[in-house]
Amino acid sequence: MASSTVRPETADRDRERSEDRDHEHAVARRLLASAAILAYDPATEVDWDTPLDKDFHGASPEWCSLYGTAYWNEMTEEQRKELTRQEAASVASTGIWFEMILQQMVLRDIYAKDPTDAKFQWALTEIAEECRHSIMFARGAAKLGAPAYRPPRYVLELGRAFKTLAFGEAAYAAILVAEEVLDVMQRDWMRDERVVPFVRTINNIHVVEESRHMKFARDETRRRLARAGRVRRHIQAFVVAVASYFIVTSMVNKKVYENAGLDTERALAEARANQHHKSMMRSSCSGLMDFLASCRLLTRPALAFYKRAHLI
């Protein structure tokens, strides 16, 4: 006669899954509560009406791709400020591009799931915030006097493939990398009185609201990797690293130099060799790399791409 006794290992698995679900729901409820209390409307919070004051930078000069180079030392203060404004607009445009990828991946992840679930409602809340951020970045770039900067065509097509095929931890870890890199530089910009005030407000809004998104992405990455096997982990580590490389290397469009009135070829050469900028990127990503290492996502192939992007 078949026994009705539940095997101990089955009971353990069921208990772990129940605890995981309870943790997920608790995190989602906390994030929803935070969004209800601490959220911004960029349409009213940002000063869109005051004309651009060109006595200010668009970003902290130390984050400029040419800061510390011979070319930077030769530039006038007006040229430096114009370049930081163009670079800030380029970073914002890259942010819009990736936030559109992010929104589609999150929507696909929650498709046909329980709408009464706190995780489902948090996902929609995150998407709503990302929509506001994208509009805010677009208006900010326009006010900085910049054109629409876009990644190269092949990067756009790779992004199209990534948003369609990436799933689980690869999607959430890539979201985390993009948001963490932006978060570190924007924390500097929002405190810097040399930066034009409306950009500082934009950065503050993004930093506050993205802290919730990063918390969720970290939690989802850990959870989805908890039972991943070696092959899956290595594949996903590689996918995340490649996506991160193209996101980070697309932040400063080469057209910013021409639009700032500089010699593009010389500027590109000095930017590529700029050890100061590479050091800024590495130091800003130390916490992120520690997290990826704790998730065992820093495999040898992945490390090669992070090093090429100067993130480690």
XYZ file of C-alpha atoms in Angstrom:
312
model
C 0.000 0.000 0.000
C 1.350 3.437 -0.933
C 2.427 5.519 1.983
C 0.858 8.960 2.484
C 3.914 10.175 4.322
C 5.614 13.148 2.635
C 9.312 12.613 2.005
C 11.525 14.883 4.171
C 13.337 16.357 1.162
C 10.005 17.201 -0.506
C 8.766 18.873 2.662
C 12.008 20.861 2.895
C 11.667 22.044 -0.698
C 8.051 23.061 -0.145
C 8.985 24.947 3.012
C 11.841 26.760 1.220
C 9.551 27.750 -1.637
C 6.946 29.037 0.792
C 9.584 31.081 2.608
C 10.846 32.438 -0.720
C 7.346 33.520 -1.721
C 6.795 35.187 1.655
C 10.099 37.059 1.281
C 9.272 38.158 -2.281
C 5.872 39.477 -1.258
C 7.313 41.278 1.772
C 9.932 43.021 -0.399
C 7.305 44.031 -2.972
C 4.990 45.411 -0.278
C 7.816 47.491 1.215
C 8.728 48.881 -2.201
C 5.101 49.752 -2.926
C 4.856 51.540 0.427
C 8.046 53.470 -0.331
C 6.748 54.488 -3.776
C 3.502 55.732 -2.221
C 5.409 57.938 0.233
C 8.491 59.028 -1.711
C 7.752 59.637 -5.376
C 8.177 62.659 -7.621
C 6.428 64.184 -10.598
C 9.204 65.595 -12.823
C 6.657 67.726 -14.689
C 6.252 69.880 -11.574
C 9.425 69.175 -9.557
C 11.924 70.223 -12.262
C 12.318 73.860 -13.303
C 11.626 73.549 -17.013
C 10.800 77.214 -17.625
C 13.986 79.046 -16.569
C 16.322 79.443 -19.584
C 19.530 77.382 -19.546
C 22.297 79.161 -17.628
C 25.504 78.438 -19.540
C 27.643 79.495 -16.594
C 27.033 75.986 -15.187
C 28.301 72.549 -16.126
C 25.946 69.773 -17.215
C 27.770 67.238 -15.024
C 30.626 67.198 -12.533
C 33.763 67.985 -14.591
C 35.647 65.088 -12.976
C 33.237 62.693 -14.729
C 33.936 64.189 -18.160
C 35.624 61.776 -20.571
C 38.398 64.346 -21.261
C 38.993 65.531 -17.695
C 42.701 65.350 -16.839
C 43.878 65.109 -20.461
C 46.112 67.525 -22.355
C 43.102 68.512 -24.454
C 41.104 69.383 -21.328
C 43.919 71.653 -20.144
C 43.863 73.514 -23.469
C 40.096 74.034 -23.514
C 38.462 77.261 -22.385
C 36.094 77.121 -19.422
C 33.190 77.710 -21.820
C 34.240 74.695 -23.904
C 34.533 72.530 -20.800
C 31.041 73.481 -19.646
C 29.580 72.860 -23.093
C 31.236 69.443 -23.266
C 29.870 68.410 -19.858
C 26.400 69.523 -20.961
C 26.642 67.453 -24.138
C 27.957 64.430 -22.242
C 25.186 64.705 -19.625
C 22.634 64.730 -22.468
C 24.321 61.690 -24.044
C 24.169 59.783 -20.755
C 20.484 60.733 -20.435
C 19.781 59.491 -23.973
C 21.508 56.185 -23.223
C 19.413 55.976 -20.068
C 16.225 56.360 -22.112
C 17.338 53.624 -24.513
C 18.027 51.163 -21.714
C 14.955 52.095 -19.694
C 12.851 51.174 -22.739
C 14.583 47.785 -22.811
C 14.027 47.413 -19.059
C 10.309 48.164 -19.295
C 9.779 45.547 -21.988
C 11.683 42.875 -20.056
C 9.721 43.537 -16.865
C 6.397 43.515 -18.730
C 7.303 40.207 -20.363
C 8.282 38.774 -16.974
C 4.910 39.532 -15.380
C 2.760 38.746 -18.430
C -0.386 36.775 -17.476
C 0.600 36.607 -13.786
C -1.699 37.316 -10.847
C -2.523 41.065 -10.849
C -3.529 40.915 -7.172
C 0.026 39.881 -6.271
C 2.171 42.620 -4.688
C 5.054 41.697 -7.041
C 2.849 42.263 -10.081
C 1.754 45.657 -8.745
C 5.313 46.633 -7.871
C 6.459 45.746 -11.404
C 3.833 48.082 -12.872
C 4.862 50.778 -10.403
C 8.487 50.417 -11.498
C 7.479 50.675 -15.150
C 5.441 53.816 -14.404
C 8.469 55.384 -12.716
C 10.723 54.439 -15.626
C 8.277 56.070 -18.062
C 8.449 59.310 -16.068
C 12.245 59.069 -15.945
C 12.488 58.662 -19.713
C 10.325 61.731 -20.339
C 12.361 63.640 -17.735
C 15.664 62.673 -19.378
C 14.318 63.608 -22.808
C 13.218 67.047 -21.658
C 16.474 67.519 -19.784
C 18.600 66.689 -22.835
C 16.584 69.111 -24.957
C 17.020 71.872 -22.388
C 20.785 71.257 -22.387
C 20.754 72.119 -26.085
C 21.700 68.635 -27.267
C 20.464 66.547 -30.201
C 19.022 63.035 -29.840
C 22.074 60.878 -29.117
C 21.598 57.199 -29.966
C 23.890 54.173 -29.744
C 25.320 52.883 -33.046
C 22.932 50.861 -35.198
C 24.552 47.510 -34.375
C 24.206 48.236 -30.646
C 20.537 49.131 -31.118
C 19.983 45.800 -32.873
C 21.852 43.899 -30.143
C 19.601 45.652 -27.623
C 16.565 44.546 -29.612
C 17.753 40.932 -29.397
C 18.626 41.229 -25.704
C 15.228 42.593 -24.665
C 13.537 39.799 -26.611
C 15.646 36.865 -25.442
C 17.023 37.750 -21.985
C 15.141 36.216 -19.067
C 15.366 35.687 -15.330
C 18.609 36.663 -13.654
C 20.194 37.901 -16.903
C 17.464 40.509 -17.314
C 17.550 41.673 -13.702
C 21.338 41.643 -13.334
C 21.745 43.692 -16.532
C 19.158 46.158 -15.228
C 21.173 46.393 -12.028
C 24.485 47.058 -13.807
C 23.018 49.872 -15.914
C 21.261 51.506 -12.980
C 24.190 51.188 -10.555
C 26.642 52.870 -12.946
C 24.204 55.749 -13.485
C 23.474 55.935 -9.761
C 27.081 56.482 -8.713
C 27.805 59.300 -11.154
C 24.447 60.984 -10.571
C 24.986 61.033 -6.807
C 28.061 63.172 -7.478
C 26.261 65.424 -9.954
C 23.250 66.102 -7.739
C 25.482 67.418 -4.915
C 27.778 69.476 -7.146
C 26.939 73.201 -7.118
C 28.872 73.640 -10.361
C 26.138 71.620 -12.123
C 23.130 73.491 -13.523
C 20.304 73.340 -10.931
C 17.645 71.622 -13.056
C 20.062 68.759 -13.844
C 20.784 68.373 -10.132
C 17.036 68.034 -9.522
C 16.728 65.426 -12.287
C 19.608 63.455 -10.786
C 18.123 63.613 -7.291
C 14.749 62.306 -8.518
C 16.413 59.478 -10.416
C 18.684 58.467 -7.528
C 15.824 58.349 -5.002
C 13.450 56.349 -7.179
C 16.066 54.057 -8.707
C 17.167 52.942 -5.242
C 13.910 50.957 -5.116
C 14.503 49.467 -8.561
C 18.038 48.410 -7.643
C 16.820 46.783 -4.424
C 14.308 44.742 -6.416
C 16.850 43.826 -9.130
C 19.387 42.617 -6.538
C 16.753 40.546 -4.779
C 15.483 38.988 -8.017
C 19.011 38.225 -9.239
C 19.908 36.409 -6.011
C 16.608 34.527 -5.875
C 16.686 33.325 -9.473
C 20.295 32.192 -9.211
C 19.765 30.316 -5.953
C 19.175 26.976 -7.680
C 20.940 27.663 -10.976
C 23.361 25.023 -12.187
C 26.898 25.673 -13.382
C 26.070 25.814 -17.123
C 23.147 28.188 -16.676
C 25.164 30.423 -14.362
C 28.048 30.660 -16.846
C 25.755 31.440 -19.774
C 23.885 34.121 -17.853
C 27.124 35.635 -16.527
C 28.361 35.999 -20.093
C 25.087 37.529 -21.324
C 25.057 40.079 -18.482
C 28.696 41.033 -19.075
C 28.212 41.567 -22.821
C 25.075 43.648 -22.231
C 26.910 45.697 -19.592
C 29.814 46.345 -21.941
C 27.602 47.806 -24.667
C 25.531 49.837 -22.218
C 28.540 51.469 -20.560
C 30.514 52.071 -23.752
C 27.452 53.731 -25.334
C 27.059 56.358 -22.616
C 29.250 58.994 -24.271
C 28.388 59.319 -27.939
C 31.339 60.378 -30.095
C 29.232 63.197 -31.574
C 29.399 65.081 -28.259
C 32.874 66.326 -29.181
C 31.791 67.759 -32.516
C 28.739 69.387 -30.905
C 30.989 70.948 -28.263
C 33.155 72.448 -31.017
C 36.135 70.139 -30.519
C 38.368 68.125 -32.851
C 36.530 64.788 -32.782
C 39.465 62.582 -33.739
C 41.790 64.082 -31.154
C 39.091 64.050 -28.479
C 38.287 60.387 -29.133
C 41.963 59.412 -28.972
C 42.549 61.235 -25.684
C 39.298 59.944 -24.178
C 40.238 56.345 -24.988
C 43.605 56.804 -23.265
C 42.243 58.749 -20.289
C 43.343 56.831 -17.192
C 41.521 59.230 -14.862
C 38.131 58.402 -16.401
C 38.882 54.683 -16.369
C 39.806 54.941 -12.687
C 36.548 56.778 -11.913
C 34.536 54.009 -13.567
C 36.399 51.226 -11.739
C 36.159 52.829 -8.305
C 32.473 53.622 -8.748
C 31.680 49.986 -9.609
C 33.504 48.270 -6.757
C 30.286 47.573 -4.819
C 28.555 46.310 -7.934
C 31.417 43.953 -8.745
C 31.343 42.635 -5.173
C 27.659 41.843 -5.620
C 28.209 40.074 -8.950
C 31.057 38.116 -7.382
C 28.798 37.052 -4.483
C 26.335 35.725 -7.104
C 29.204 33.919 -8.891
C 28.633 35.946 -12.046
C 32.252 37.039 -12.446
C 33.351 34.133 -14.591
C 36.524 34.406 -16.667
C 34.727 35.265 -19.954
C 32.542 37.801 -18.112
C 35.567 39.431 -16.483
C 37.076 40.033 -19.906
C 34.130 42.245 -20.874
C 34.029 44.094 -17.541
C 37.739 44.862 -17.895
C 37.263 46.100 -21.463
C 34.534 48.451 -20.183
C 36.872 49.545 -17.318
C 34.369 48.424 -14.677
C 36.930 46.279 -12.876
